[in-house]
Coordinates of C-alpha atoms in Angstrom, one line a residue:
M1 CA 36.5 -5.2 24.2
A2 CA 36.5 -8.8 23.1
M3 CA 37.9 -9.5 19.7
T4 CA 35.7 -11.0 17.1
K5 CA 36.6 -13.2 14.1
K6 CA 36.5 -11.4 10.8
N7 CA 33.5 -12.4 8.7
T8 CA 34.7 -13.9 5.4
T9 CA 31.2 -14.7 4.0
K10 CA 31.0 -14.2 0.3
I11 CA 28.2 -11.8 -0.5
S12 CA 26.2 -12.3 -3.7
P13 CA 25.1 -9.3 -5.7
P14 CA 21.7 -7.9 -5.0
K15 CA 18.6 -9.2 -6.8
L16 CA 16.9 -6.1 -7.9
G17 CA 13.4 -5.6 -9.2
P18 CA 12.1 -2.7 -11.3
V19 CA 12.3 -0.2 -8.4
G20 CA 15.7 -1.3 -7.3
R21 CA 17.1 -1.1 -10.9
Y22 CA 15.7 2.3 -11.3
I23 CA 17.1 3.8 -8.2
T24 CA 20.6 2.2 -8.6
H25 CA 20.8 3.8 -12.1
H26 CA 19.4 7.2 -11.2
Y27 CA 20.4 7.7 -7.5
R28 CA 24.1 8.5 -7.9
H29 CA 24.8 11.6 -5.7
F30 CA 24.0 13.4 -2.5
N31 CA 21.0 12.1 -0.5
S32 CA 20.0 9.8 -3.4
A33 CA 23.4 8.1 -3.3
A34 CA 23.3 7.9 0.5
L35 CA 20.0 6.0 0.1
I36 CA 21.7 3.4 -2.1
D37 CA 24.7 3.1 0.2
A38 CA 22.5 2.6 3.3
A39 CA 20.3 0.1 1.5
E40 CA 23.2 -2.0 0.2
S41 CA 25.0 -1.8 3.5
Y42 CA 21.8 -3.1 5.2
R43 CA 21.7 -6.0 2.7
V44 CA 25.3 -6.9 3.3
F45 CA 24.9 -6.7 7.0
L46 CA 22.0 -9.2 6.9
A47 CA 23.9 -11.4 4.4
K48 CA 26.8 -11.7 6.9
G49 CA 24.4 -12.9 9.6
G50 CA 23.5 -9.7 11.2
K51 CA 20.1 -8.9 12.8
M52 CA 18.3 -5.6 12.4
M53 CA 16.3 -3.4 14.7
I54 CA 14.1 -0.8 13.2
S55 CA 12.9 2.2 15.1
I56 CA 9.8 4.1 13.9
A57 CA 9.1 7.7 14.9
G58 CA 6.8 10.3 13.3
A59 CA 3.6 9.3 11.8
M60 CA 4.8 6.5 9.6
S61 CA 1.9 4.2 10.4
T62 CA -0.6 6.8 9.2
A63 CA 1.6 7.2 6.2
E64 CA 0.9 3.5 5.7
L65 CA 4.5 2.3 5.9
G66 CA 2.9 -1.1 6.6
L67 CA 2.5 -1.6 2.8
S68 CA 6.3 -2.4 2.7
L69 CA 7.3 -2.8 6.3
A70 CA 5.0 -5.8 6.8
E71 CA 6.7 -7.6 4.0
M72 CA 10.1 -6.7 5.4
I73 CA 9.0 -8.4 8.6
R74 CA 7.7 -11.5 6.8
K75 CA 10.9 -11.8 4.9
D76 CA 13.0 -11.9 8.1
M77 CA 14.7 -8.6 7.3
I78 CA 13.6 -7.1 10.7
H79 CA 14.2 -8.8 14.0
L80 CA 13.2 -6.1 16.6
I81 CA 11.0 -3.1 16.5
T82 CA 11.0 0.0 18.6
C83 CA 8.3 2.6 18.0
T84 CA 6.3 5.4 19.5
G85 CA 2.9 4.6 21.0
A86 CA 1.4 6.6 18.1
N87 CA 2.9 4.3 15.5
L88 CA 1.8 1.3 17.5
E89 CA -1.8 2.3 17.6
E90 CA -2.1 4.1 14.3
D91 CA -1.3 0.9 12.4
V92 CA -4.3 -0.7 14.1
F93 CA -6.4 2.5 13.6
N94 CA -5.7 2.1 9.8
L95 CA -6.5 -1.6 9.9
V96 CA -10.1 -1.1 11.3
A97 CA -11.0 2.4 9.9
H98 CA -9.1 2.9 6.6
D99 CA -12.3 3.6 4.6
F100 CA -13.3 6.4 7.0
Y101 CA -10.0 8.3 6.7
E102 CA -10.0 11.5 4.7
R103 CA -7.2 13.0 2.8
V104 CA -6.7 16.7 2.7
P105 CA -4.2 17.4 -0.1
H106 CA -4.7 21.2 0.3
Y107 CA -3.8 21.1 4.0
R108 CA -1.4 23.9 3.7
D109 CA -4.3 26.2 2.7
L110 CA -6.5 25.4 5.7
T111 CA -7.5 28.3 7.9
P112 CA -8.0 28.0 11.7
K113 CA -11.8 27.9 10.9
D114 CA -11.2 25.0 8.5
E115 CA -9.2 23.2 11.2
H116 CA -12.0 23.8 13.8
A117 CA -14.6 22.4 11.3
L118 CA -12.5 19.1 11.2
L119 CA -12.4 19.1 15.0
A120 CA -16.2 19.4 15.1
R121 CA -16.4 16.4 12.8
H122 CA -14.0 14.4 15.1
M123 CA -11.5 14.2 12.3
N124 CA -7.9 14.4 13.7
R125 CA -5.5 15.7 11.1
V126 CA -2.0 14.3 10.6
T127 CA -0.5 16.5 7.8
D128 CA -2.7 15.5 4.8
T129 CA -4.6 12.7 6.5
C130 CA -7.5 12.9 8.9
I131 CA -8.0 10.0 11.3
P132 CA -11.7 9.4 12.3
E133 CA -12.1 9.5 16.1
M134 CA -15.2 7.3 16.4
E135 CA -14.4 4.6 13.8
A136 CA -10.7 4.4 14.8
M137 CA -9.8 5.7 18.2
R138 CA -13.1 4.9 20.1
R139 CA -13.4 1.5 18.5
I140 CA -9.9 0.5 19.7
E141 CA -10.5 2.1 23.1
S142 CA -13.5 -0.1 23.6
A143 CA -11.6 -3.2 22.8
M144 CA -8.6 -2.1 24.9
L145 CA -10.7 -1.4 27.9
K146 CA -11.7 -5.0 28.0
V147 CA -8.2 -6.4 28.2
W148 CA -6.9 -3.6 30.5
T149 CA -9.7 -4.2 33.0
R150 CA -9.4 -8.0 32.8
A151 CA -5.7 -7.8 33.6
D152 CA -6.3 -5.3 36.3
K153 CA -8.9 -7.5 38.0
A154 CA -6.5 -10.5 37.7
K155 CA -3.6 -8.4 39.1
K156 CA -1.6 -9.1 36.0
R157 CA 0.6 -6.7 34.1
F158 CA 1.6 -6.5 30.4
F159 CA 3.5 -4.2 28.1
P160 CA 1.5 -1.8 25.8
H161 CA 2.1 -3.9 22.7
E162 CA 1.1 -7.1 24.5
F163 CA -2.3 -5.6 25.2
F164 CA -2.6 -4.8 21.5
Q165 CA -1.7 -8.3 20.6
Q166 CA -4.3 -9.7 23.0
V167 CA -6.9 -7.7 21.2
L168 CA -5.7 -8.7 17.7
K169 CA -5.5 -12.4 18.7
S170 CA -9.0 -12.4 20.2
G171 CA -10.4 -11.8 16.7
E172 CA -12.8 -9.2 18.0
L173 CA -11.7 -6.6 15.5
K174 CA -11.7 -8.9 12.4
K175 CA -15.2 -7.8 11.3
H176 CA -14.0 -4.2 11.2
Y177 CA -10.8 -4.9 9.1
Q178 CA -10.8 -2.5 6.1
I179 CA -7.4 -3.2 4.5
D180 CA -5.7 -6.3 3.3
T181 CA -4.2 -7.9 6.4
K182 CA -0.8 -8.3 4.7
H183 CA -0.4 -4.5 4.8
S184 CA -0.5 -4.3 8.6
W185 CA 2.9 -4.4 10.2
M186 CA 1.4 -5.1 13.6
L187 CA -0.2 -8.3 12.4
A188 CA 3.0 -9.3 10.6
A189 CA 5.1 -8.7 13.7
M190 CA 2.6 -10.7 15.8
E191 CA 2.6 -13.6 13.3
K192 CA 6.4 -13.6 13.1
N193 CA 6.7 -13.2 16.9
I194 CA 8.9 -10.1 16.4
P195 CA 9.6 -8.4 19.8
I196 CA 8.4 -4.8 20.1
V197 CA 9.6 -2.0 22.4
V198 CA 7.4 1.1 22.9
P199 CA 9.2 3.7 25.0
G200 CA 7.1 6.7 26.2
W201 CA 3.8 4.9 25.4
E202 CA 2.1 7.3 27.7
D203 CA 2.5 10.0 25.0
S204 CA -0.2 8.4 22.8
T205 CA -3.9 8.4 22.3
L206 CA -4.3 5.1 24.0
G207 CA -2.0 6.2 26.7
N208 CA -4.3 9.2 27.4
M209 CA -7.3 6.8 27.3
F210 CA -5.7 4.5 29.9
A211 CA -5.0 7.5 32.1
A212 CA -8.7 8.4 31.8
A213 CA -9.8 4.9 32.8
V214 CA -7.6 5.1 35.9
I215 CA -9.1 8.5 36.8
R216 CA -12.6 7.2 36.3
G217 CA -11.8 4.3 38.6
E218 CA -12.3 1.6 35.9
I219 CA -8.7 0.5 36.5
N220 CA -7.3 0.4 40.0
N221 CA -3.6 -0.3 39.4
V222 CA -1.9 2.3 37.3
H223 CA 0.9 -0.2 36.8
T224 CA -1.3 -2.7 35.0
V225 CA 0.5 -1.4 31.9
R226 CA 4.2 -2.0 32.3
T227 CA 6.6 1.0 32.0
G228 CA 9.5 2.3 29.9
I229 CA 12.0 1.3 32.5
E230 CA 10.8 -2.3 32.3
Y231 CA 11.1 -2.1 28.6
M232 CA 14.7 -1.0 29.0
T233 CA 15.6 -3.9 31.4
W234 CA 14.0 -6.3 28.9
L235 CA 16.0 -4.7 26.1
V236 CA 19.2 -5.1 28.0
K237 CA 18.7 -8.8 28.4
H238 CA 17.5 -9.2 24.7
Y239 CA 20.5 -7.2 23.3
T240 CA 23.0 -9.2 25.4
K241 CA 21.5 -12.5 24.4
T242 CA 21.1 -11.6 20.7
T243 CA 24.6 -10.2 20.2
K244 CA 26.2 -13.4 21.6
Q245 CA 25.0 -15.0 18.4
A246 CA 25.0 -12.2 15.9
P247 CA 25.6 -8.4 15.6
L248 CA 22.5 -6.2 15.9
G249 CA 22.1 -3.2 13.7
M250 CA 19.8 -0.2 14.0
F251 CA 17.8 1.3 11.2
Q252 CA 16.3 4.6 12.6
I253 CA 13.3 6.2 10.9
G254 CA 13.0 9.8 12.3
G255 CA 14.3 11.0 15.6
G256 CA 13.0 11.3 19.1
I257 CA 12.4 8.6 21.7
A258 CA 11.8 5.7 19.3
G259 CA 15.5 5.8 18.4
D260 CA 17.1 7.6 21.3
F261 CA 15.8 5.0 23.8
P262 CA 17.1 1.8 22.3
I263 CA 20.4 3.0 21.1
C264 CA 21.3 3.8 24.8
V265 CA 21.2 0.1 25.7
V266 CA 24.9 -0.2 24.7
P267 CA 26.4 2.6 26.9
L268 CA 24.1 1.3 29.7
L269 CA 25.7 -2.1 29.4
H270 CA 29.2 -0.8 29.1
Q271 CA 29.3 2.2 31.4
D272 CA 26.5 1.5 34.0
L273 CA 26.7 -2.3 34.2
E274 CA 30.5 -2.4 33.3
Q275 CA 30.0 -5.2 30.8
A276 CA 32.7 -4.2 28.3
D277 CA 32.6 -7.4 26.3
V278 CA 29.1 -6.6 24.9
P279 CA 29.4 -5.6 21.2
L280 CA 28.5 -2.1 19.9
W281 CA 25.7 -1.7 17.4
G282 CA 26.8 -3.4 14.2
Y283 CA 25.1 -1.1 11.7
F284 CA 23.5 2.3 11.9
C285 CA 21.3 4.3 9.5
Q286 CA 19.1 7.3 10.3
I287 CA 16.6 8.9 8.0
S288 CA 15.9 12.4 9.1
D289 CA 15.2 15.8 7.6
S290 CA 16.1 17.5 10.9
T291 CA 19.2 19.7 10.5
T292 CA 22.1 19.7 13.0
S293 CA 21.5 22.9 14.9
Y294 CA 20.9 24.2 18.4
G295 CA 18.3 22.1 20.2
S296 CA 18.1 19.6 17.3
Y297 CA 19.6 16.4 18.6
S298 CA 17.8 14.3 16.0
G299 CA 19.8 16.0 13.4
A300 CA 23.1 14.9 14.9
V301 CA 25.4 13.1 12.6
P302 CA 26.2 9.4 13.5
N303 CA 29.8 10.2 14.4
E304 CA 28.6 12.1 17.4
K305 CA 27.3 8.8 18.8
I306 CA 30.8 7.5 19.0
T307 CA 31.5 9.9 21.9
W308 CA 28.5 8.4 23.8
G309 CA 29.7 4.8 23.4
K310 CA 26.9 3.8 21.1
L311 CA 28.7 3.3 17.8
G312 CA 32.3 2.4 17.0
I313 CA 34.9 3.8 14.6
D314 CA 34.3 0.9 12.2
T315 CA 30.5 0.7 12.5
P316 CA 28.8 1.2 9.1
K317 CA 27.1 4.6 9.5
H318 CA 24.6 6.3 7.2
I319 CA 22.4 9.3 7.4
I320 CA 19.9 10.2 4.7
E321 CA 18.6 13.8 5.2
S322 CA 15.3 13.5 3.5
D323 CA 11.6 12.6 3.9
A324 CA 11.2 9.2 5.5
T325 CA 7.9 8.6 3.8
I326 CA 9.8 8.7 0.5
V327 CA 13.1 7.1 1.6
A328 CA 12.0 4.2 3.7
P329 CA 9.7 2.5 1.1
L330 CA 12.5 2.9 -1.5
I331 CA 15.1 1.2 0.7
F332 CA 12.6 -1.6 1.6
A333 CA 11.8 -2.1 -2.1
Y334 CA 15.5 -2.4 -2.8
L335 CA 15.9 -5.0 -0.1
L336 CA 12.8 -6.9 -1.1
G337 CA 13.8 -7.1 -4.8
W338 CA 10.7 -5.1 -5.9

């Protein structure tokens, strides 16, 4: 492993707003202290010139993480995004159909008949939030079919996020916007030209819709949408190029493929491509309420990743065992000076 010069950059103390001052005073132990440690370590990592990748799993877009995530992107605190297909599309669903969403605060009390009544109304429930099929999913399907079929006819291929960006750039959906655009992380990422990786996109509503279009014969080439392997080959090149200039850190929200996929780029480079001079991840934090147990890889502590060649002995490592919908916005508020 190539030696790197020790960074002697003098780090200024954090500039805290009301939220930051509150949590630094009250969050002193256990998971609350872990939150502060991870947030401050993130800030110091950026201050020393590091770049940060964020991975988004779960239903964080439906939880409206864009309220803080979009500003993190605009403030250059995020430099690469990996997310599930659900989080990619659900930010756009919320953008065009927010006023049609319904909240079900008593969701724990719903009976199977209650759930079926929601189905009959085409209201797809995500915990306490129902996404309207017609105003959100079908509206986006209609717009996406245009760019999919256009690319198919031209024998061109694009990544899933690139098709979304084509739709957003076209302005076709603007008349349907129902939230302040500054709260959409997809719009923020597009405006800042932040690269996006979407492993396993097929496991999403739009992925299903694309498959249906192929089956109906509206799309001839199933490879019109580029694949996860192509995302990985792109990521290998991006990671190699980025880390020649600055260390790259990883801030993982939840578990699953959104985080598991990109973190593997390092052992791929070291073990499969035998490029031992490529740096390890420079920072790691995972927010997860999954416990470490049989069958629960997402609950694995960061040290386990050392054995897989993903993290090093000295990599700053943090795990916050709590609800990401509570933790992530607080960390972002700390970093943004809110």
